[in-house]
């Protein structure tokens, strides 16, 4: 792996240097210290925003303006003049939205946003050196690209397509009036999501700013049947505290595990040439597990920031509890207990998966799985490791689907069989994800090939054999009663 860039380069790639003494004291890179400081400041600002700029006390214009100004300050603090890339892309795509016809607005916005992001990804290699993982301006740019394209497609759905041609979800999220410049800037640059996301839908954000967000979600369910006699006013405090506890735990795990099990261990001479196959499998799993808490930390903290501001309410769950997971980017329990590749992916980077579905999977006429994986790789960047991961994910996904559709129903006849099936598929899923995701953190071609050669490309071979020899069968009907959430998903 490449060496850490010199200190002078570190200063160039971050914004403010006022926290450099703290960075040296903690032994943590300055860009990461700035990131955490901004998110903690955003958390404090979110509480202030909800209490003192409540929709009953401030107009939507004031809330839009202050959310935007705070967001601009945060990105300048974190990334210095590199923040200009975010402003340029937002203003360019606002021009596209204003001038393009509704029949082409989604195409032009997609090309401009993805094209600009790709150019920045290419330049990033020369700025940050190949193989360096750092908290840089490309992260916020990736989130803004998601928002730009999501909004463009939803405007196209609302103004350029017939209602009968839309799915229920597309109809619900369709935007029928183009946003003003202030609304557009606020949606893309607000302080809650500009640093770490996640992407959200414009109609939900507009409802939050205008004070309609929570009541709108409550009216989607029969709240009287849930035990409420009047329209409740849910507080996000409990959800925020819970998520902050998870954030702290994730941070501690990251600081300890990442040092004990660094990614570079996967290309160590002992691992590649001397360890036996089962040892390699075990260490691969452990190293990839150690790499996950940093994502848990960043995404859970970002979710807590939104909730603290009063954004992210998702109605009332089946047990009558208030749900604040509208913007959650992951479900840690379901990730760690996933028994299928599909279940794992559905609960990892949830909002990015929703974006890929919105702009690609449900719109392309052919090869939706392959094209969605390719778009995901292009969005992440141009490092070869990303493409190894996502191209490995295609056969693994198809093979897992074939096995599940052909054999799962045989294990539902008894509880013991079902438990045995779940244990085996859990182990297979966790190892498969570790195997497929390893190039994502190795980045370069040489270490990726070295790793896969040491593993004999076993999962590639097994997946291709399954796809080639196992007949494709339609999914078997569920024998167990469906939950309320699954019924809602089908209806919506």
Coordinates of N, CA and C in Angstrom, one line a residue, residues 367 369 394-395 397-407 409 463-476:
X367 N -30.6 -6.0 -18.5 CA -29.5 -6.3 -17.6 C -29.5 -5.3 -16.4
X369 N -29.4 -5.8 -13.1 CA -28.4 -6.1 -12.0 C -27.0 -5.7 -12.4
X394 N -21.8 -9.4 -8.9 CA -22.9 -9.8 -9.9 C -23.0 -11.4 -9.9
X395 N -22.0 -12.2 -10.2 CA -22.2 -13.6 -10.1 C -22.6 -14.1 -8.8
X397 N -24.3 -12.6 -6.5 CA -25.8 -12.3 -6.3 C -26.6 -13.3 -7.0
X398 N -26.3 -13.5 -8.3 CA -27.1 -14.4 -9.1 C -27.0 -15.9 -8.6
X399 N -25.8 -16.3 -8.2 CA -25.7 -17.6 -7.6 C -26.5 -17.8 -6.3
X400 N -26.4 -16.8 -5.4 CA -27.1 -16.9 -4.2 C -28.6 -16.9 -4.4
X401 N -29.1 -16.1 -5.4 CA -30.5 -16.2 -5.7 C -30.9 -17.5 -6.2
X402 N -30.1 -18.1 -7.1 CA -30.4 -19.5 -7.6 C -30.5 -20.5 -6.5
X403 N -29.5 -20.5 -5.6 CA -29.5 -21.5 -4.5 C -30.7 -21.3 -3.6
X404 N -31.0 -20.1 -3.3 CA -32.1 -19.8 -2.4 C -33.5 -20.2 -3.1
X405 N -33.6 -19.9 -4.3 CA -34.9 -20.3 -5.0 C -35.1 -21.8 -5.2
X406 N -33.9 -22.5 -5.3 CA -34.0 -23.9 -5.6 C -34.1 -24.8 -4.3
X407 N -33.5 -24.3 -3.2 CA -33.4 -25.2 -2.1 C -34.0 -24.7 -0.8
X409 N -36.9 -23.7 0.2 CA -38.2 -24.2 0.6 C -38.2 -25.6 1.2
X463 N -19.5 -19.6 -7.9 CA -20.6 -18.8 -8.3 C -20.9 -19.1 -9.8
X464 N -19.9 -19.2 -10.6 CA -20.1 -19.4 -12.1 C -20.6 -20.8 -12.3
X465 N -20.2 -21.8 -11.5 CA -20.7 -23.2 -11.7 C -22.1 -23.3 -11.3
X466 N -22.5 -22.6 -10.2 CA -23.9 -22.6 -9.8 C -24.8 -22.0 -10.9
X467 N -24.4 -20.8 -11.4 CA -25.2 -20.1 -12.4 C -25.3 -21.0 -13.6
X468 N -24.2 -21.7 -14.0 CA -24.2 -22.5 -15.2 C -25.0 -23.8 -15.1
X469 N -25.0 -24.4 -13.9 CA -25.6 -25.8 -13.8 C -26.9 -25.8 -13.1
X470 N -27.1 -24.8 -12.2 CA -28.4 -24.8 -11.4 C -29.5 -24.2 -12.2
X471 N -30.6 -24.9 -12.4 CA -31.8 -24.3 -13.1 C -32.3 -23.1 -12.4
X472 N -32.7 -22.1 -13.2 CA -33.3 -20.9 -12.6 C -34.8 -21.2 -12.4
X473 N -35.2 -21.1 -11.1 CA -36.6 -21.3 -10.8 C -37.2 -20.1 -10.2
X474 N -38.5 -19.9 -10.4 CA -39.1 -18.7 -9.7 C -39.1 -18.9 -8.2
X475 N -39.2 -17.8 -7.5 CA -39.2 -17.8 -6.1 C -40.4 -18.6 -5.5
X476 N -40.2 -19.4 -4.5 CA -41.2 -20.1 -3.9 C -42.1 -19.2 -3.0

